[in-house]
PDB file of C-alpha atoms in Angstrom:
ATOM      1  CA  UNK Y  68      -0.277   0.055  -0.392  1.00 49.00           C
ATOM      2  CA  UNK Y  69       1.287   3.404  -0.675  1.00 75.00           C
ATOM      3  CA  UNK Y  70       0.801   5.765   2.315  1.00 78.00           C
ATOM      4  CA  UNK Y  71       0.474   8.992  -0.657  1.00 77.00           C
ATOM      5  CA  UNK Y  72      -2.536   7.655  -1.871  1.00 79.00           C
ATOM      6  CA  UNK Y  73      -4.089   6.452   1.505  1.00 81.00           C
ATOM      7  CA  UNK Y  74      -3.680  10.119   2.326  1.00 82.00           C
ATOM      8  CA  UNK Y  75      -5.114  11.184  -0.326  1.00 84.00           C
ATOM      9  CA  UNK Y  76      -8.503   9.233  -0.670  1.00 84.00           C
ATOM     10  CA  UNK Y  77      -9.137   8.726   2.905  1.00 86.00           C
ATOM     11  CA  UNK Y  78      -8.406  12.115   4.115  1.00 88.00           C
ATOM     12  CA  UNK Y  79      -8.046  14.026   1.412  1.00 87.00           C
ATOM     13  CA  UNK Y  80      -5.812  16.925   2.491  1.00 85.00           C
ATOM     14  CA  UNK Y  81      -3.380  17.005  -0.523  1.00 83.00           C
ATOM     15  CA  UNK Y  82      -4.345  19.257  -3.088  1.00 80.00           C
ATOM     16  CA  UNK Y  83      -2.581  17.010  -5.778  1.00 83.00           C
ATOM     17  CA  UNK Y  84      -2.089  12.833  -6.232  1.00 81.00           C
ATOM     18  CA  UNK Y  85       1.450  12.773  -8.437  1.00 75.00           C
ATOM     19  CA  UNK Y  86       1.824   9.503  -9.963  1.00 70.00           C
ATOM     20  CA  UNK Y  87       4.156   6.723  -9.272  1.00 65.00           C
ATOM     21  CA  UNK Y  88       5.436   6.388 -12.953  1.00 54.00           C
ATOM     22  CA  UNK Y  89       6.742  10.132 -14.261  1.00 56.00           C
ATOM     23  CA  UNK Y  90       7.596   9.110 -17.682  1.00 55.00           C
ATOM     24  CA  UNK Y  91       3.592   8.249 -18.130  1.00 53.00           C
ATOM     25  CA  UNK Y  92       2.161  11.147 -16.949  1.00 54.00           C
ATOM     26  CA  UNK Y  93      -0.345  12.859 -18.821  1.00 58.00           C
ATOM     27  CA  UNK Y  94       1.104  16.579 -19.362  1.00 58.00           C
ATOM     28  CA  UNK Y  95      -2.298  18.278 -17.547  1.00 61.00           C
ATOM     29  CA  UNK Y  96      -3.680  17.265 -14.092  1.00 70.00           C
ATOM     30  CA  UNK Y  97      -6.879  15.616 -14.136  1.00 80.00           C
ATOM     31  CA  UNK Y  98      -9.756  16.573 -12.098  1.00 82.00           C
ATOM     32  CA  UNK Y  99     -11.040  13.763  -9.267  1.00 85.00           C
ATOM     33  CA  UNK Y 100     -14.171  13.260  -9.500  1.00 86.00           C
ATOM     34  CA  UNK Y 101     -15.663  12.006  -6.140  1.00 89.00           C
ATOM     35  CA  UNK Y 102     -18.639   9.487  -6.488  1.00 90.00           C
ATOM     36  CA  UNK Y 103     -21.730   9.401  -4.389  1.00 93.00           C
ATOM     37  CA  UNK Y 104     -20.680   7.117  -1.621  1.00 93.00           C
ATOM     38  CA  UNK Y 105     -17.342   9.158  -0.877  1.00 93.00           C
ATOM     39  CA  UNK Y 106     -19.754  12.305  -0.357  1.00 94.00           C
ATOM     40  CA  UNK Y 107     -21.787  10.621   1.899  1.00 95.00           C
ATOM     41  CA  UNK Y 108     -18.848   9.588   3.721  1.00 95.00           C
ATOM     42  CA  UNK Y 109     -17.699  13.049   4.139  1.00 95.00           C
ATOM     43  CA  UNK Y 110     -21.064  14.257   5.353  1.00 96.00           C
ATOM     44  CA  UNK Y 111     -21.444  11.284   7.443  1.00 96.00           C
ATOM     45  CA  UNK Y 112     -18.000  12.204   9.368  1.00 96.00           C
ATOM     46  CA  UNK Y 113     -18.741  16.313   9.379  1.00 96.00           C
ATOM     47  CA  UNK Y 114     -22.502  15.342  11.061  1.00 94.00           C
ATOM     48  CA  UNK Y 115     -21.152  13.317  14.048  1.00 93.00           C
ATOM     49  CA  UNK Y 116     -17.887  15.635  14.139  1.00 95.00           C
ATOM     50  CA  UNK Y 117     -20.073  18.400  14.539  1.00 94.00           C
ATOM     51  CA  UNK Y 118     -22.547  17.253  17.246  1.00 90.00           C
ATOM     52  CA  UNK Y 119     -19.604  16.616  19.667  1.00 90.00           C
ATOM     53  CA  UNK Y 120     -17.583  19.736  18.824  1.00 93.00           C
ATOM     54  CA  UNK Y 121     -21.035  21.528  19.294  1.00 92.00           C
ATOM     55  CA  UNK Y 122     -21.843  19.932  22.410  1.00 88.00           C
ATOM     56  CA  UNK Y 123     -18.580  21.154  23.937  1.00 87.00           C
ATOM     57  CA  UNK Y 124     -19.262  24.307  22.771  1.00 90.00           C
ATOM     58  CA  UNK Y 125     -22.093  24.866  24.308  1.00 90.00           C
ATOM     59  CA  UNK Y 126     -20.820  23.063  27.710  1.00 86.00           C
ATOM     60  CA  UNK Y 127     -23.021  20.231  27.691  1.00 84.00           C
ATOM     61  CA  UNK Y 128     -21.927  17.136  30.253  1.00 84.00           C
ATOM     62  CA  UNK Y 129     -21.369  14.050  28.027  1.00 84.00           C
ATOM     63  CA  UNK Y 130     -24.141  12.294  30.265  1.00 83.00           C
ATOM     64  CA  UNK Y 131     -26.407  14.970  28.839  1.00 81.00           C
ATOM     65  CA  UNK Y 132     -25.876  13.677  25.654  1.00 79.00           C
ATOM     66  CA  UNK Y 133     -28.490  12.312  23.479  1.00 78.00           C
ATOM     67  CA  UNK Y 134     -26.956  11.264  20.091  1.00 72.00           C
ATOM     68  CA  UNK Y 135     -29.333   9.344  17.815  1.00 72.00           C
ATOM     69  CA  UNK Y 136     -31.606   8.001  21.170  1.00 81.00           C
ATOM     70  CA  UNK Y 137     -28.154   7.063  23.262  1.00 77.00           C
ATOM     71  CA  UNK Y 138     -27.958   8.640  26.525  1.00 82.00           C
ATOM     72  CA  UNK Y 139     -24.687   7.583  28.658  1.00 85.00           C
ATOM     73  CA  UNK Y 140     -25.600   7.210  32.450  1.00 84.00           C
ATOM     74  CA  UNK Y 141     -22.626   6.658  33.810  1.00 86.00           C
ATOM     75  CA  UNK Y 142     -18.546   6.552  33.390  1.00 85.00           C
ATOM     76  CA  UNK Y 143     -19.241   3.248  31.533  1.00 88.00           C
ATOM     77  CA  UNK Y 144     -21.999   4.627  28.912  1.00 87.00           C
ATOM     78  CA  UNK Y 145     -19.620   7.794  28.324  1.00 87.00           C
ATOM     79  CA  UNK Y 146     -16.654   5.602  27.584  1.00 88.00           C
ATOM     80  CA  UNK Y 147     -19.211   3.661  24.942  1.00 88.00           C
ATOM     81  CA  UNK Y 148     -20.262   6.351  23.280  1.00 88.00           C
ATOM     82  CA  UNK Y 149     -16.764   7.886  22.819  1.00 89.00           C
ATOM     83  CA  UNK Y 150     -15.092   4.967  21.455  1.00 92.00           C
ATOM     84  CA  UNK Y 151     -18.251   4.778  19.211  1.00 91.00           C
ATOM     85  CA  UNK Y 152     -17.939   7.634  17.992  1.00 92.00           C
ATOM     86  CA  UNK Y 153     -14.217   7.340  17.425  1.00 95.00           C
ATOM     87  CA  UNK Y 154     -14.774   3.941  15.644  1.00 96.00           C
ATOM     88  CA  UNK Y 155     -17.529   5.550  13.246  1.00 95.00           C
ATOM     89  CA  UNK Y 156     -14.867   8.033  12.481  1.00 96.00           C
ATOM     90  CA  UNK Y 157     -12.679   5.673  11.202  1.00 96.00           C
ATOM     91  CA  UNK Y 158     -14.952   3.247   9.430  1.00 97.00           C
ATOM     92  CA  UNK Y 159     -16.115   6.133   7.502  1.00 96.00           C
ATOM     93  CA  UNK Y 160     -12.676   7.356   6.693  1.00 95.00           C
ATOM     94  CA  UNK Y 161     -11.312   3.522   5.839  1.00 95.00           C
ATOM     95  CA  UNK Y 162     -14.956   3.048   3.370  1.00 95.00           C
ATOM     96  CA  UNK Y 163     -14.394   6.812   1.716  1.00 94.00           C
ATOM     97  CA  UNK Y 164     -11.052   5.718   1.106  1.00 92.00           C
ATOM     98  CA  UNK Y 165     -12.701   2.457  -1.183  1.00 92.00           C
ATOM     99  CA  UNK Y 166     -15.161   4.256  -2.634  1.00 93.00           C
ATOM    100  CA  UNK Y 167     -12.697   6.666  -4.191  1.00 90.00           C
ATOM    101  CA  UNK Y 168     -10.273   3.925  -5.102  1.00 88.00           C
ATOM    102  CA  UNK Y 169     -12.395   1.911  -6.790  1.00 89.00           C
ATOM    103  CA  UNK Y 170     -15.271   4.202  -7.936  1.00 88.00           C
ATOM    104  CA  UNK Y 171     -13.647   7.397  -8.610  1.00 85.00           C
ATOM    105  CA  UNK Y 172     -13.096   8.800 -11.574  1.00 85.00           C
ATOM    106  CA  UNK Y 173     -12.093  11.925 -13.806  1.00 82.00           C
ATOM    107  CA  UNK Y 174     -14.031  13.574 -16.885  1.00 70.00           C
ATOM    108  CA  UNK Y 175     -12.495  13.389 -20.234  1.00 64.00           C
ATOM    109  CA  UNK Y 176     -12.212  16.559 -22.223  1.00 59.00           C
ATOM    110  CA  UNK Y 177     -15.709  16.586 -24.764  1.00 56.00           C
ATOM    111  CA  UNK Y 178     -12.958  17.607 -27.288  1.00 55.00           C
ATOM    112  CA  UNK Y 179     -11.133  14.219 -27.227  1.00 56.00           C
ATOM    113  CA  UNK Y 180     -14.197  11.954 -26.805  1.00 51.00           C
ATOM    114  CA  UNK Y 181     -16.108  14.055 -29.443  1.00 57.00           C
ATOM    115  CA  UNK Y 182     -19.547  13.446 -27.784  1.00 59.00           C
ATOM    116  CA  UNK Y 183     -20.652  14.656 -24.309  1.00 58.00           C
ATOM    117  CA  UNK Y 184     -18.869  14.237 -21.245  1.00 61.00           C
ATOM    118  CA  UNK Y 185     -17.179  10.861 -20.895  1.00 66.00           C
ATOM    119  CA  UNK Y 186     -16.006   9.521 -17.775  1.00 73.00           C
ATOM    120  CA  UNK Y 187     -12.571   7.289 -17.385  1.00 76.00           C
ATOM    121  CA  UNK Y 188     -11.856   5.009 -14.593  1.00 77.00           C
ATOM    122  CA  UNK Y 189      -8.317   6.119 -12.635  1.00 77.00           C
ATOM    123  CA  UNK Y 190      -5.445   4.110 -12.991  1.00 73.00           C
ATOM    124  CA  UNK Y 191      -3.353   5.324 -10.301  1.00 70.00           C
ATOM    125  CA  UNK Y 192      -0.134   5.183 -11.999  1.00 69.00           C
ATOM    126  CA  UNK Y 193      -0.902   7.114 -14.848  1.00 71.00           C
ATOM    127  CA  UNK Y 194      -2.640   9.926 -13.544  1.00 72.00           C
ATOM    128  CA  UNK Y 195      -1.759  13.667 -11.771  1.00 80.00           C
ATOM    129  CA  UNK Y 196      -5.389  14.058 -10.101  1.00 83.00           C
ATOM    130  CA  UNK Y 197      -5.969  17.375  -8.914  1.00 84.00           C
ATOM    131  CA  UNK Y 198      -8.636  17.355  -6.120  1.00 86.00           C
ATOM    132  CA  UNK Y 199     -11.591  20.138  -6.639  1.00 85.00           C
ATOM    133  CA  UNK Y 200     -11.419  22.881  -4.209  1.00 87.00           C
ATOM    134  CA  UNK Y 201     -14.935  22.546  -2.923  1.00 90.00           C
ATOM    135  CA  UNK Y 202     -13.927  18.999  -1.849  1.00 90.00           C
ATOM    136  CA  UNK Y 203     -10.336  20.011  -0.533  1.00 90.00           C
ATOM    137  CA  UNK Y 204     -12.227  22.706   1.449  1.00 93.00           C
ATOM    138  CA  UNK Y 205     -14.614  20.075   2.758  1.00 93.00           C
ATOM    139  CA  UNK Y 206     -11.971  17.506   3.671  1.00 93.00           C
ATOM    140  CA  UNK Y 207     -10.138  19.880   5.929  1.00 94.00           C
ATOM    141  CA  UNK Y 208     -13.036  20.981   7.839  1.00 95.00           C
ATOM    142  CA  UNK Y 209     -14.180  17.496   7.999  1.00 95.00           C
ATOM    143  CA  UNK Y 210     -10.750  16.469   9.506  1.00 95.00           C
ATOM    144  CA  UNK Y 211     -10.503  19.802  12.013  1.00 96.00           C
ATOM    145  CA  UNK Y 212     -13.647  18.511  13.398  1.00 96.00           C
ATOM    146  CA  UNK Y 213     -12.601  14.988  13.694  1.00 96.00           C
ATOM    147  CA  UNK Y 214      -9.674  16.290  15.209  1.00 96.00           C
ATOM    148  CA  UNK Y 215     -11.428  18.548  18.007  1.00 95.00           C
ATOM    149  CA  UNK Y 216     -14.161  15.927  18.474  1.00 94.00           C
ATOM    150  CA  UNK Y 217     -11.505  13.155  19.297  1.00 94.00           C
ATOM    151  CA  UNK Y 218      -9.628  15.593  21.856  1.00 93.00           C
ATOM    152  CA  UNK Y 219     -13.290  16.739  23.264  1.00 91.00           C
ATOM    153  CA  UNK Y 220     -13.895  12.509  23.838  1.00 91.00           C
ATOM    154  CA  UNK Y 221     -10.140  12.219  24.849  1.00 90.00           C
ATOM    155  CA  UNK Y 222     -11.126  14.688  28.188  1.00 87.00           C
ATOM    156  CA  UNK Y 223     -14.377  12.938  28.551  1.00 83.00           C
ATOM    157  CA  UNK Y 224     -12.110   9.730  29.261  1.00 82.00           C
ATOM    158  CA  UNK Y 225      -9.898  11.440  32.010  1.00 81.00           C
ATOM    159  CA  UNK Y 226     -12.344  13.937  33.576  1.00 69.00           C
ATOM    160  CA  UNK Y 227     -10.255  17.039  32.417  1.00 56.00           C
ATOM    161  CA  UNK Y 228     -11.740  20.063  30.613  1.00 48.00           C
ATOM    162  CA  UNK Y 229      -9.483  22.048  27.735  1.00 47.00           C
ATOM    163  CA  UNK Y 230      -8.917  25.350  28.546  1.00 44.00           C
TER     164      UNK Y 230
END
């Protein structure tokens, strides 16, 4: 597995993914078109992280939270809730990686194809891919909110409050 490909597809924090074989690189970069499954995963990551961050911002006690109908009543419940949130984030990041790896495509220029827009499946060694600006911004927002939510969960576990 190539670490750079994993980071480009799962976290999406880099704008450009350069190919491994520079001899066969195209002269221009191609825009990565994210499949719907990858967008759904990012939306879920953002939603869950935003719930945790918002609860901390309003000063809610983790025992007062009611996330998807689950309300922890003791320390064990808070621990289970925190671990579940972290595992859900990890699951969605891995699922996002597989959606982009298997279903990611690039749009072929209509002038080249001779008709309307056509899409090419990505050969990860041939294309230098560029992430769209909106996707890059959304990925950074998801990453920052995930990091914040995990830090708040850490403080839930150890009973300290961040300053």
